[in-house]
GROMACS .gro file of C-alpha atoms in nm:
model
  511
    1UNK     CA    1   1.093  -3.714   0.039
    2UNK     CA    2   1.173  -3.604  -0.330
    3UNK     CA    3   1.507  -3.426  -0.249
    4UNK     CA    4   1.583  -3.309  -0.591
    5UNK     CA    5   1.224  -3.151  -0.643
    6UNK     CA    6   1.262  -3.008  -0.282
    7UNK     CA    7   1.607  -2.834  -0.388
    8UNK     CA    8   1.475  -2.701  -0.708
    9UNK     CA    9   1.157  -2.546  -0.527
   10UNK     CA   10   1.354  -2.404  -0.263
   11UNK     CA   11   1.615  -2.255  -0.483
   12UNK     CA   12   1.341  -2.084  -0.689
   13UNK     CA   13   1.136  -1.982  -0.395
   14UNK     CA   14   1.458  -1.818  -0.225
   15UNK     CA   15   1.548  -1.638  -0.554
   16UNK     CA   16   1.179  -1.503  -0.589
   17UNK     CA   17   1.204  -1.393  -0.223
   18UNK     CA   18   1.535  -1.213  -0.285
   19UNK     CA   19   1.397  -1.018  -0.569
   20UNK     CA   20   1.101  -0.918  -0.371
   21UNK     CA   21   1.290  -0.807  -0.054
   22UNK     CA   22   1.544  -0.620  -0.270
   23UNK     CA   23   1.279  -0.423  -0.428
   24UNK     CA   24   1.110  -0.354  -0.100
   25UNK     CA   25   1.429  -0.219   0.077
   26UNK     CA   26   1.528  -0.034  -0.238
   27UNK     CA   27   1.162   0.161  -0.239
   28UNK     CA   28   1.136   0.222   0.132
   29UNK     CA   29   1.416   0.500   0.149
   30UNK     CA   30   1.308   0.645  -0.172
   31UNK     CA   31   0.950   0.683  -0.080
   32UNK     CA   32   1.052   0.803   0.268
   33UNK     CA   33   1.293   1.076   0.102
   34UNK     CA   34   1.040   1.185  -0.159
   35UNK     CA   35   0.743   1.217   0.092
   36UNK     CA   36   0.862   1.221   0.447
   37UNK     CA   37   0.682   1.018   0.710
   38UNK     CA   38   0.437   0.880   0.484
   39UNK     CA   39   0.575   0.522   0.455
   40UNK     CA   40   0.390   0.421   0.754
   41UNK     CA   41   0.057   0.465   0.569
   42UNK     CA   42   0.137   0.198   0.312
   43UNK     CA   43   0.227  -0.020   0.593
   44UNK     CA   44  -0.091   0.055   0.772
   45UNK     CA   45  -0.301   0.001   0.461
   46UNK     CA   46  -0.165  -0.348   0.429
   47UNK     CA   47  -0.232  -0.409   0.787
   48UNK     CA   48  -0.607  -0.330   0.728
   49UNK     CA   49  -0.596  -0.588   0.461
   50UNK     CA   50  -0.434  -0.835   0.698
   51UNK     CA   51  -0.731  -0.779   0.952
   52UNK     CA   52  -0.963  -0.876   0.636
   53UNK     CA   53  -0.751  -1.176   0.569
   54UNK     CA   54  -0.838  -1.308   0.906
   55UNK     CA   55  -1.199  -1.371   0.807
   56UNK     CA   56  -1.100  -1.491   0.452
   57UNK     CA   57  -0.847  -1.735   0.603
   58UNK     CA   58  -1.132  -1.919   0.754
   59UNK     CA   59  -1.217  -2.066   0.413
   60UNK     CA   60  -0.874  -2.065   0.250
   61UNK     CA   61  -0.620  -2.200   0.493
   62UNK     CA   62  -0.768  -2.542   0.499
   63UNK     CA   63  -0.829  -2.555   0.113
   64UNK     CA   64  -0.470  -2.672   0.019
   65UNK     CA   65  -0.470  -2.951   0.267
   66UNK     CA   66  -0.808  -3.101   0.153
   67UNK     CA   67  -0.776  -3.053  -0.225
   68UNK     CA   68  -0.404  -3.186  -0.227
   69UNK     CA   69  -0.512  -3.500  -0.034
   70UNK     CA   70  -0.808  -3.581  -0.240
   71UNK     CA   71  -0.600  -3.521  -0.557
   72UNK     CA   72  -0.333  -3.767  -0.446
   73UNK     CA   73  -0.588  -4.020  -0.336
   74UNK     CA   74  -0.745  -3.986  -0.713
   75UNK     CA   75  -1.065  -3.862  -0.577
   76UNK     CA   76  -1.143  -3.614  -0.859
   77UNK     CA   77  -1.513  -3.565  -0.751
   78UNK     CA   78  -1.417  -3.460  -0.405
   79UNK     CA   79  -1.136  -3.241  -0.530
   80UNK     CA   80  -1.340  -3.048  -0.791
   81UNK     CA   81  -1.612  -2.985  -0.519
   82UNK     CA   82  -1.365  -2.849  -0.288
   83UNK     CA   83  -1.196  -2.638  -0.560
   84UNK     CA   84  -1.507  -2.483  -0.690
   85UNK     CA   85  -1.668  -2.427  -0.338
   86UNK     CA   86  -1.350  -2.229  -0.230
   87UNK     CA   87  -1.366  -2.018  -0.555
   88UNK     CA   88  -1.718  -1.911  -0.531
   89UNK     CA   89  -1.696  -1.882  -0.148
   90UNK     CA   90  -1.415  -1.626  -0.198
   91UNK     CA   91  -1.612  -1.435  -0.461
   92UNK     CA   92  -1.890  -1.408  -0.209
   93UNK     CA   93  -1.669  -1.282   0.063
   94UNK     CA   94  -1.498  -1.030  -0.173
   95UNK     CA   95  -1.844  -0.881  -0.234
   96UNK     CA   96  -1.922  -0.859   0.146
   97UNK     CA   97  -1.574  -0.685   0.202
   98UNK     CA   98  -1.631  -0.427  -0.081
   99UNK     CA   99  -1.874  -0.235   0.132
  100UNK     CA  100  -1.668  -0.148   0.433
  101UNK     CA  101  -1.378  -0.088   0.183
  102UNK     CA  102  -1.557   0.178   0.014
  103UNK     CA  103  -1.668   0.332   0.349
  104UNK     CA  104  -1.314   0.365   0.475
  105UNK     CA  105  -1.169   0.494   0.149
  106UNK     CA  106  -1.470   0.758   0.099
  107UNK     CA  107  -1.471   0.877   0.464
  108UNK     CA  108  -1.096   0.848   0.553
  109UNK     CA  109  -1.068   1.214   0.638
  110UNK     CA  110  -1.330   1.171   0.920
  111UNK     CA  111  -1.158   0.885   1.095
  112UNK     CA  112  -0.936   1.030   1.383
  113UNK     CA  113  -0.750   0.707   1.445
  114UNK     CA  114  -0.588   0.728   1.082
  115UNK     CA  115  -0.477   1.100   1.144
  116UNK     CA  116  -0.406   1.168   0.769
  117UNK     CA  117  -0.264   1.510   0.698
  118UNK     CA  118  -0.497   1.704   0.487
  119UNK     CA  119  -0.253   1.753   0.198
  120UNK     CA  120  -0.196   1.389   0.184
  121UNK     CA  121  -0.561   1.279   0.207
  122UNK     CA  122  -0.650   1.217  -0.181
  123UNK     CA  123  -0.309   1.026  -0.223
  124UNK     CA  124  -0.366   0.813   0.078
  125UNK     CA  125  -0.745   0.753  -0.039
  126UNK     CA  126  -0.601   0.642  -0.380
  127UNK     CA  127  -0.333   0.413  -0.230
  128UNK     CA  128  -0.582   0.234   0.002
  129UNK     CA  129  -0.839   0.205  -0.288
  130UNK     CA  130  -0.560   0.030  -0.488
  131UNK     CA  131  -0.465  -0.194  -0.183
  132UNK     CA  132  -0.809  -0.298  -0.128
  133UNK     CA  133  -0.847  -0.373  -0.483
  134UNK     CA  134  -0.541  -0.572  -0.503
  135UNK     CA  135  -0.673  -0.757  -0.185
  136UNK     CA  136  -1.009  -0.849  -0.363
  137UNK     CA  137  -0.807  -0.982  -0.687
  138UNK     CA  138  -0.590  -1.201  -0.475
  139UNK     CA  139  -0.859  -1.353  -0.269
  140UNK     CA  140  -1.073  -1.430  -0.583
  141UNK     CA  141  -0.795  -1.586  -0.778
  142UNK     CA  142  -0.612  -1.753  -0.474
  143UNK     CA  143  -0.762  -2.095  -0.527
  144UNK     CA  144  -0.566  -2.120  -0.856
  145UNK     CA  145  -0.240  -2.107  -0.643
  146UNK     CA  146  -0.312  -2.458  -0.522
  147UNK     CA  147  -0.212  -2.621  -0.845
  148UNK     CA  148   0.151  -2.580  -0.797
  149UNK     CA  149   0.127  -2.661  -0.426
  150UNK     CA  150  -0.054  -2.992  -0.505
  151UNK     CA  151   0.174  -3.117  -0.766
  152UNK     CA  152   0.503  -2.981  -0.582
  153UNK     CA  153   0.575  -2.758  -0.851
  154UNK     CA  154   0.645  -2.424  -0.649
  155UNK     CA  155   0.938  -2.336  -0.891
  156UNK     CA  156   0.670  -2.252  -1.142
  157UNK     CA  157   0.507  -2.007  -0.927
  158UNK     CA  158   0.853  -1.863  -0.803
  159UNK     CA  159   0.954  -1.760  -1.148
  160UNK     CA  160   0.629  -1.582  -1.220
  161UNK     CA  161   0.641  -1.390  -0.893
  162UNK     CA  162   1.010  -1.282  -0.987
  163UNK     CA  163   0.880  -1.163  -1.308
  164UNK     CA  164   0.571  -0.991  -1.142
  165UNK     CA  165   0.807  -0.801  -0.889
  166UNK     CA  166   1.010  -0.685  -1.186
  167UNK     CA  167   0.711  -0.549  -1.364
  168UNK     CA  168   0.612  -0.379  -1.024
  169UNK     CA  169   0.946  -0.211  -1.016
  170UNK     CA  170   0.955  -0.116  -1.371
  171UNK     CA  171   0.604   0.050  -1.321
  172UNK     CA  172   0.709   0.230  -1.016
  173UNK     CA  173   1.049   0.352  -1.187
  174UNK     CA  174   0.862   0.491  -1.480
  175UNK     CA  175   0.599   0.683  -1.286
  176UNK     CA  176   0.828   0.816  -1.034
  177UNK     CA  177   1.068   0.940  -1.298
  178UNK     CA  178   0.797   1.090  -1.539
  179UNK     CA  179   0.553   1.214  -1.280
  180UNK     CA  180   0.559   1.354  -0.914
  181UNK     CA  181   0.614   1.065  -0.682
  182UNK     CA  182   0.288   0.956  -0.520
  183UNK     CA  183   0.178   0.700  -0.272
  184UNK     CA  184  -0.088   0.559  -0.480
  185UNK     CA  185   0.176   0.439  -0.755
  186UNK     CA  186   0.278   0.179  -0.483
  187UNK     CA  187  -0.085   0.041  -0.480
  188UNK     CA  188  -0.132   0.045  -0.857
  189UNK     CA  189   0.205  -0.131  -0.886
  190UNK     CA  190   0.072  -0.417  -0.664
  191UNK     CA  191  -0.237  -0.452  -0.870
  192UNK     CA  192  -0.048  -0.508  -1.194
  193UNK     CA  193   0.181  -0.765  -0.997
  194UNK     CA  194  -0.103  -0.963  -0.853
  195UNK     CA  195  -0.297  -0.959  -1.190
  196UNK     CA  196   0.004  -1.114  -1.366
  197UNK     CA  197   0.037  -1.382  -1.104
  198UNK     CA  198  -0.319  -1.444  -1.120
  199UNK     CA  199  -0.303  -1.506  -1.497
  200UNK     CA  200  -0.024  -1.771  -1.465
  201UNK     CA  201  -0.167  -1.943  -1.182
  202UNK     CA  202  -0.493  -2.004  -1.368
  203UNK     CA  203  -0.279  -2.127  -1.668
  204UNK     CA  204  -0.084  -2.377  -1.440
  205UNK     CA  205  -0.396  -2.502  -1.303
  206UNK     CA  206  -0.511  -2.600  -1.645
  207UNK     CA  207  -0.170  -2.770  -1.734
  208UNK     CA  208  -0.098  -2.944  -1.416
  209UNK     CA  209  -0.466  -3.032  -1.285
  210UNK     CA  210  -0.642  -3.076  -1.614
  211UNK     CA  211  -0.911  -3.289  -1.428
  212UNK     CA  212  -0.992  -2.984  -1.196
  213UNK     CA  213  -1.220  -2.709  -1.312
  214UNK     CA  214  -1.432  -2.425  -1.178
  215UNK     CA  215  -1.803  -2.468  -1.216
  216UNK     CA  216  -2.128  -2.408  -1.035
  217UNK     CA  217  -2.236  -2.768  -1.053
  218UNK     CA  218  -1.949  -2.855  -0.827
  219UNK     CA  219  -2.033  -2.587  -0.563
  220UNK     CA  220  -2.144  -2.709  -0.224
  221UNK     CA  221  -2.239  -2.509   0.059
  222UNK     CA  222  -2.147  -2.821   0.252
  223UNK     CA  223  -1.785  -2.792   0.158
  224UNK     CA  224  -1.781  -2.429   0.236
  225UNK     CA  225  -1.897  -2.481   0.574
  226UNK     CA  226  -1.692  -2.777   0.638
  227UNK     CA  227  -1.368  -2.565   0.540
  228UNK     CA  228  -1.484  -2.273   0.743
  229UNK     CA  229  -1.576  -2.476   1.057
  230UNK     CA  230  -1.206  -2.597   1.071
  231UNK     CA  231  -1.070  -2.276   0.915
  232UNK     CA  232  -1.236  -2.045   1.184
  233UNK     CA  233  -0.986  -2.174   1.426
  234UNK     CA  234  -0.701  -2.067   1.202
  235UNK     CA  235  -0.883  -1.735   1.181
  236UNK     CA  236  -0.851  -1.699   1.549
  237UNK     CA  237  -0.482  -1.793   1.516
  238UNK     CA  238  -0.436  -1.505   1.264
  239UNK     CA  239  -0.630  -1.278   1.505
  240UNK     CA  240  -0.373  -1.366   1.780
  241UNK     CA  241  -0.085  -1.303   1.539
  242UNK     CA  242  -0.234  -0.957   1.450
  243UNK     CA  243  -0.269  -0.882   1.822
  244UNK     CA  244   0.086  -0.991   1.873
  245UNK     CA  245   0.249  -0.756   1.590
  246UNK     CA  246  -0.014  -0.627   1.359
  247UNK     CA  247  -0.190  -0.367   1.548
  248UNK     CA  248   0.111  -0.189   1.704
  249UNK     CA  249   0.132   0.045   1.381
  250UNK     CA  250  -0.214   0.142   1.434
  251UNK     CA  251  -0.179   0.207   1.804
  252UNK     CA  252   0.149   0.388   1.759
  253UNK     CA  253  -0.034   0.637   1.523
  254UNK     CA  254  -0.340   0.677   1.763
  255UNK     CA  255  -0.192   0.683   2.101
  256UNK     CA  256   0.137   0.841   2.067
  257UNK     CA  257   0.177   1.229   2.041
  258UNK     CA  258   0.398   1.222   1.724
  259UNK     CA  259   0.163   0.961   1.569
  260UNK     CA  260   0.293   0.985   1.191
  261UNK     CA  261   0.659   0.995   1.274
  262UNK     CA  262   0.632   0.687   1.542
  263UNK     CA  263   0.426   0.490   1.313
  264UNK     CA  264   0.683   0.553   1.031
  265UNK     CA  265   0.986   0.461   1.263
  266UNK     CA  266   0.823   0.137   1.380
  267UNK     CA  267   0.734   0.045   1.020
  268UNK     CA  268   1.100   0.096   0.918
  269UNK     CA  269   1.235  -0.082   1.215
  270UNK     CA  270   1.001  -0.398   1.141
  271UNK     CA  271   1.098  -0.400   0.776
  272UNK     CA  272   1.404  -0.625   0.821
  273UNK     CA  273   1.232  -0.855   1.089
  274UNK     CA  274   0.937  -0.898   0.856
  275UNK     CA  275   1.181  -0.982   0.585
  276UNK     CA  276   1.342  -1.250   0.778
  277UNK     CA  277   0.992  -1.383   0.900
  278UNK     CA  278   0.899  -1.384   0.523
  279UNK     CA  279   1.235  -1.567   0.433
  280UNK     CA  280   1.136  -1.830   0.712
  281UNK     CA  281   0.780  -1.864   0.574
  282UNK     CA  282   0.919  -1.911   0.228
  283UNK     CA  283   1.145  -2.203   0.328
  284UNK     CA  284   0.869  -2.362   0.541
  285UNK     CA  285   0.623  -2.318   0.239
  286UNK     CA  286   0.855  -2.523   0.037
  287UNK     CA  287   0.821  -2.815   0.281
  288UNK     CA  288   0.453  -2.794   0.313
  289UNK     CA  289   0.362  -2.991   0.022
  290UNK     CA  290   0.598  -3.260   0.092
  291UNK     CA  291   0.456  -3.276   0.463
  292UNK     CA  292   0.105  -3.266   0.341
  293UNK     CA  293   0.183  -3.554   0.049
  294UNK     CA  294   0.352  -3.769   0.339
  295UNK     CA  295   0.046  -3.734   0.570
  296UNK     CA  296  -0.186  -3.829   0.267
  297UNK     CA  297   0.032  -4.142   0.215
  298UNK     CA  298   0.002  -4.245   0.579
  299UNK     CA  299   0.375  -4.262   0.615
  300UNK     CA  300   0.430  -4.146   0.972
  301UNK     CA  301   0.814  -4.203   0.975
  302UNK     CA  302   0.870  -4.003   0.653
  303UNK     CA  303   0.645  -3.734   0.782
  304UNK     CA  304   0.840  -3.669   1.094
  305UNK     CA  305   1.176  -3.698   0.898
  306UNK     CA  306   1.061  -3.416   0.661
  307UNK     CA  307   0.969  -3.196   0.958
  308UNK     CA  308   1.315  -3.261   1.119
  309UNK     CA  309   1.488  -3.201   0.788
  310UNK     CA  310   1.301  -2.855   0.758
  311UNK     CA  311   1.384  -2.760   1.112
  312UNK     CA  312   1.777  -2.794   1.046
  313UNK     CA  313   1.744  -2.639   0.690
  314UNK     CA  314   1.560  -2.351   0.871
  315UNK     CA  315   1.845  -2.319   1.120
  316UNK     CA  316   2.107  -2.345   0.849
  317UNK     CA  317   1.975  -2.036   0.659
  318UNK     CA  318   1.783  -1.842   0.932
  319UNK     CA  319   2.036  -1.813   1.190
  320UNK     CA  320   2.266  -1.607   0.968
  321UNK     CA  321   2.040  -1.303   0.896
  322UNK     CA  322   1.927  -1.315   1.256
  323UNK     CA  323   2.278  -1.317   1.384
  324UNK     CA  324   2.379  -1.049   1.128
  325UNK     CA  325   2.105  -0.816   1.234
  326UNK     CA  326   2.201  -0.864   1.598
  327UNK     CA  327   2.567  -0.793   1.527
  328UNK     CA  328   2.548  -0.533   1.258
  329UNK     CA  329   2.213  -0.374   1.289
  330UNK     CA  330   2.334  -0.047   1.393
  331UNK     CA  331   2.581  -0.001   1.114
  332UNK     CA  332   2.296  -0.118   0.854
  333UNK     CA  333   2.028   0.139   0.981
  334UNK     CA  334   2.281   0.418   1.004
  335UNK     CA  335   2.355   0.384   0.627
  336UNK     CA  336   2.010   0.276   0.500
  337UNK     CA  337   1.822   0.544   0.692
  338UNK     CA  338   2.059   0.830   0.750
  339UNK     CA  339   1.784   1.075   0.837
  340UNK     CA  340   1.657   0.846   1.137
  341UNK     CA  341   1.803   0.749   1.471
  342UNK     CA  342   1.986   0.422   1.407
  343UNK     CA  343   1.995   0.322   1.763
  344UNK     CA  344   1.635   0.341   1.792
  345UNK     CA  345   1.566   0.150   1.482
  346UNK     CA  346   1.825  -0.122   1.593
  347UNK     CA  347   1.658  -0.171   1.928
  348UNK     CA  348   1.306  -0.183   1.781
  349UNK     CA  349   1.402  -0.433   1.510
  350UNK     CA  350   1.586  -0.653   1.766
  351UNK     CA  351   1.278  -0.668   1.976
  352UNK     CA  352   1.070  -0.739   1.659
  353UNK     CA  353   1.300  -1.028   1.572
  354UNK     CA  354   1.333  -1.154   1.908
  355UNK     CA  355   1.062  -1.426   1.898
  356UNK     CA  356   1.249  -1.585   1.588
  357UNK     CA  357   1.532  -1.694   1.820
  358UNK     CA  358   1.294  -1.980   1.909
  359UNK     CA  359   1.047  -2.004   1.636
  360UNK     CA  360   1.304  -2.025   1.377
  361UNK     CA  361   1.378  -2.377   1.461
  362UNK     CA  362   1.027  -2.496   1.498
  363UNK     CA  363   0.812  -2.297   1.243
  364UNK     CA  364   0.702  -2.588   1.060
  365UNK     CA  365   0.512  -2.733   1.349
  366UNK     CA  366   0.234  -2.494   1.297
  367UNK     CA  367   0.171  -2.679   0.964
  368UNK     CA  368   0.135  -3.020   1.156
  369UNK     CA  369  -0.187  -2.847   1.334
  370UNK     CA  370  -0.347  -2.812   0.991
  371UNK     CA  371  -0.279  -3.140   0.833
  372UNK     CA  372  -0.372  -3.333   1.147
  373UNK     CA  373  -0.687  -3.104   1.179
  374UNK     CA  374  -0.612  -3.010   1.549
  375UNK     CA  375  -0.616  -2.653   1.521
  376UNK     CA  376  -0.852  -2.569   1.795
  377UNK     CA  377  -0.608  -2.550   2.086
  378UNK     CA  378  -0.339  -2.381   1.918
  379UNK     CA  379  -0.586  -2.116   1.801
  380UNK     CA  380  -0.687  -2.049   2.146
  381UNK     CA  381  -0.349  -2.023   2.273
  382UNK     CA  382  -0.232  -1.800   1.984
  383UNK     CA  383  -0.541  -1.576   2.044
  384UNK     CA  384  -0.485  -1.576   2.429
  385UNK     CA  385  -0.117  -1.459   2.380
  386UNK     CA  386  -0.227  -1.199   2.119
  387UNK     CA  387  -0.455  -1.070   2.390
  388UNK     CA  388  -0.211  -1.052   2.657
  389UNK     CA  389   0.063  -0.902   2.435
  390UNK     CA  390  -0.195  -0.608   2.356
  391UNK     CA  391  -0.296  -0.569   2.711
  392UNK     CA  392   0.063  -0.559   2.815
  393UNK     CA  393   0.158  -0.291   2.537
  394UNK     CA  394  -0.130  -0.075   2.671
  395UNK     CA  395  -0.039  -0.098   3.045
  396UNK     CA  396   0.355  -0.044   2.964
  397UNK     CA  397   0.248   0.268   2.749
  398UNK     CA  398   0.057   0.410   3.032
  399UNK     CA  399   0.285   0.317   3.322
  400UNK     CA  400   0.625   0.364   3.184
  401UNK     CA  401   0.854   0.591   2.970
  402UNK     CA  402   0.913   0.325   2.719
  403UNK     CA  403   0.706   0.478   2.451
  404UNK     CA  404   0.680   0.297   2.113
  405UNK     CA  405   0.921   0.022   2.258
  406UNK     CA  406   0.615  -0.112   2.443
  407UNK     CA  407   0.480  -0.282   2.135
  408UNK     CA  408   0.766  -0.518   2.004
  409UNK     CA  409   0.862  -0.591   2.358
  410UNK     CA  410   0.533  -0.722   2.452
  411UNK     CA  411   0.497  -0.902   2.137
  412UNK     CA  412   0.850  -1.079   2.181
  413UNK     CA  413   0.777  -1.185   2.557
  414UNK     CA  414   0.450  -1.346   2.485
  415UNK     CA  415   0.582  -1.519   2.167
  416UNK     CA  416   0.882  -1.658   2.319
  417UNK     CA  417   0.679  -1.799   2.617
  418UNK     CA  418   0.434  -1.940   2.375
  419UNK     CA  419   0.691  -2.114   2.165
  420UNK     CA  420   0.903  -2.236   2.443
  421UNK     CA  421   0.622  -2.380   2.668
  422UNK     CA  422   0.347  -2.489   2.407
  423UNK     CA  423   0.428  -2.518   2.036
  424UNK     CA  424   0.684  -2.801   2.051
  425UNK     CA  425   0.494  -2.998   2.313
  426UNK     CA  426   0.144  -2.980   2.141
  427UNK     CA  427   0.302  -3.052   1.800
  428UNK     CA  428   0.463  -3.370   1.930
  429UNK     CA  429   0.124  -3.464   2.103
  430UNK     CA  430  -0.063  -3.426   1.763
  431UNK     CA  431   0.196  -3.639   1.594
  432UNK     CA  432   0.195  -3.892   1.878
  433UNK     CA  433   0.576  -3.874   1.934
  434UNK     CA  434   0.770  -3.804   2.253
  435UNK     CA  435   0.694  -3.457   2.397
  436UNK     CA  436   1.035  -3.324   2.409
  437UNK     CA  437   1.124  -3.445   2.036
  438UNK     CA  438   1.168  -3.088   1.915
  439UNK     CA  439   1.364  -2.910   2.207
  440UNK     CA  440   1.687  -3.021   2.057
  441UNK     CA  441   1.600  -2.824   1.745
  442UNK     CA  442   1.561  -2.513   1.967
  443UNK     CA  443   1.878  -2.582   2.117
  444UNK     CA  444   2.058  -2.629   1.809
  445UNK     CA  445   1.922  -2.289   1.679
  446UNK     CA  446   2.050  -2.114   1.979
  447UNK     CA  447   2.391  -2.255   1.925
  448UNK     CA  448   2.413  -2.148   1.574
  449UNK     CA  449   2.278  -1.791   1.621
  450UNK     CA  450   2.511  -1.743   1.926
  451UNK     CA  451   2.815  -1.869   1.744
  452UNK     CA  452   2.767  -1.646   1.443
  453UNK     CA  453   2.667  -1.338   1.642
  454UNK     CA  454   2.986  -1.377   1.852
  455UNK     CA  455   3.194  -1.407   1.524
  456UNK     CA  456   3.007  -1.097   1.399
  457UNK     CA  457   3.076  -0.887   1.697
  458UNK     CA  458   3.450  -0.995   1.693
  459UNK     CA  459   3.474  -0.909   1.334
  460UNK     CA  460   3.313  -0.575   1.380
  461UNK     CA  461   3.591  -0.491   1.641
  462UNK     CA  462   3.855  -0.598   1.393
  463UNK     CA  463   3.707  -0.438   1.069
  464UNK     CA  464   3.470  -0.173   1.159
  465UNK     CA  465   3.183  -0.075   0.922
  466UNK     CA  466   3.206   0.296   0.778
  467UNK     CA  467   3.032   0.248   0.439
  468UNK     CA  468   2.798   0.035   0.218
  469UNK     CA  469   3.115  -0.101   0.068
  470UNK     CA  470   3.256  -0.229   0.395
  471UNK     CA  471   2.910  -0.374   0.510
  472UNK     CA  472   2.883  -0.542   0.174
  473UNK     CA  473   3.241  -0.680   0.195
  474UNK     CA  474   3.180  -0.797   0.543
  475UNK     CA  475   2.869  -0.984   0.440
  476UNK     CA  476   3.057  -1.153   0.134
  477UNK     CA  477   3.308  -1.289   0.371
  478UNK     CA  478   3.126  -1.368   0.672
  479UNK     CA  479   2.808  -1.496   0.492
  480UNK     CA  480   2.959  -1.791   0.309
  481UNK     CA  481   3.187  -1.869   0.602
  482UNK     CA  482   2.870  -1.900   0.837
  483UNK     CA  483   2.701  -2.114   0.580
  484UNK     CA  484   2.986  -2.326   0.577
  485UNK     CA  485   3.004  -2.370   0.940
  486UNK     CA  486   2.618  -2.463   0.959
  487UNK     CA  487   2.663  -2.692   0.664
  488UNK     CA  488   2.890  -2.922   0.882
  489UNK     CA  489   2.768  -2.869   1.223
  490UNK     CA  490   2.385  -2.818   1.188
  491UNK     CA  491   2.291  -3.035   0.870
  492UNK     CA  492   2.273  -3.414   0.866
  493UNK     CA  493   2.370  -3.614   0.558
  494UNK     CA  494   2.018  -3.605   0.381
  495UNK     CA  495   1.992  -3.223   0.442
  496UNK     CA  496   2.337  -3.165   0.292
  497UNK     CA  497   2.220  -3.355  -0.001
  498UNK     CA  498   1.917  -3.111  -0.052
  499UNK     CA  499   2.169  -2.809  -0.028
  500UNK     CA  500   2.397  -2.970  -0.256
  501UNK     CA  501   2.114  -3.039  -0.515
  502UNK     CA  502   2.014  -2.658  -0.485
  503UNK     CA  503   2.375  -2.566  -0.564
  504UNK     CA  504   2.387  -2.802  -0.857
  505UNK     CA  505   2.045  -2.663  -0.992
  506UNK     CA  506   2.197  -2.308  -0.959
  507UNK     CA  507   2.501  -2.391  -1.156
  508UNK     CA  508   2.300  -2.587  -1.430
  509UNK     CA  509   2.091  -2.267  -1.460
  510UNK     CA  510   2.405  -2.049  -1.494
  511UNK     CA  511   2.545  -2.293  -1.758
   0.00000   0.00000   0.00000
């Protein structure tokens, strides 16, 4: 494992993530204050794109795996065939999805499950048009993002992502100041950001992989069907995940009397859990190239070692935001959204983040199913848990007075059961190692979260939070102390070296 490269990639990815999340949390209250009870329509538009990505993922989820392995085995012909086949396959799918996208945008006012107020209809239509356009641009150019993955240079993409996010916020700031704030500005800003990233990903492909090119002579239907036959199971996995936590916004708007308000409340409550999940995905994404390369080299011991290191680094970083949300969630929401009910937001967010108490420690195991091409069983389990979650939500909504709480509660229960009973055991089976090898990581994660949460609750009693200043001061003191505790208790020598390399690269960059 290249620890120095891993440290550089991780620092760059985390910095890009921080910029993106900072912008998101800055924009949400501004949009909600300017146009009340409308932020849910932005989230809902992104959810519809997520549904389309379920189909698209059938082709794309396995692409990185195949192209990276063939590149590292110096099989140029095969790598070019997969690369070109994925590109043209995505173009075809974009053309297919264009028709339903146009229907939804044009006839939005006649779709009762959306319940768009008449005075917002044109604005929401334009917003969704830009969101769908951004989706088409991203899937057509997505294959170019494999270049930094295959060469383990994720830091290059991270820098461009940060610049793209800065361009997005500049565009929104200018438009919100010069013109009356409207929702479609958010969609237009996303298109600008995606176009910038796509331009640089294409350029990185030429620089890092000069032997790879998009050409019709390399297009093979056989490669498309091969990727889709395996990737279809990953689409089922995505469908299960959407049923777990992706349809709640839509159902809240359609089934609860105050549709728009409930949809917005749930959207806002899920922003922090979603940010934490995205942070977890960012960290796992840094390890995925190393895991894929180790698998391509046939080094099983190195492969398991990389996985265990990722688990511990996930705990080292992820236990802190999860614990802080548990201890200080009420104070945060009271300050962030003063016009909303902070206790309701805290309850919803804790239910939404609940599954991470387990998955935080083993998230990288889902990549094991991809690299070993054993995705079928996991996909069926994920789909089954999603169906159970959706059914449970509807039953609770009809038979109890829990209201909007039904959705994140059902998702949390089914997610916890899946990650405790199935995921660590089946991943160990795929790797042909002892079945309980990863349960120690789950226990380690619980210990870390529990310890930091307890310290946070005690600190809250001694030093109550009354303002942003006191909350930020608490974070500035408790955050580094929590990292220090995790550094010595959670990490082994090799993970500590990775973290220290991150710090050195940061200091070198500052110098």
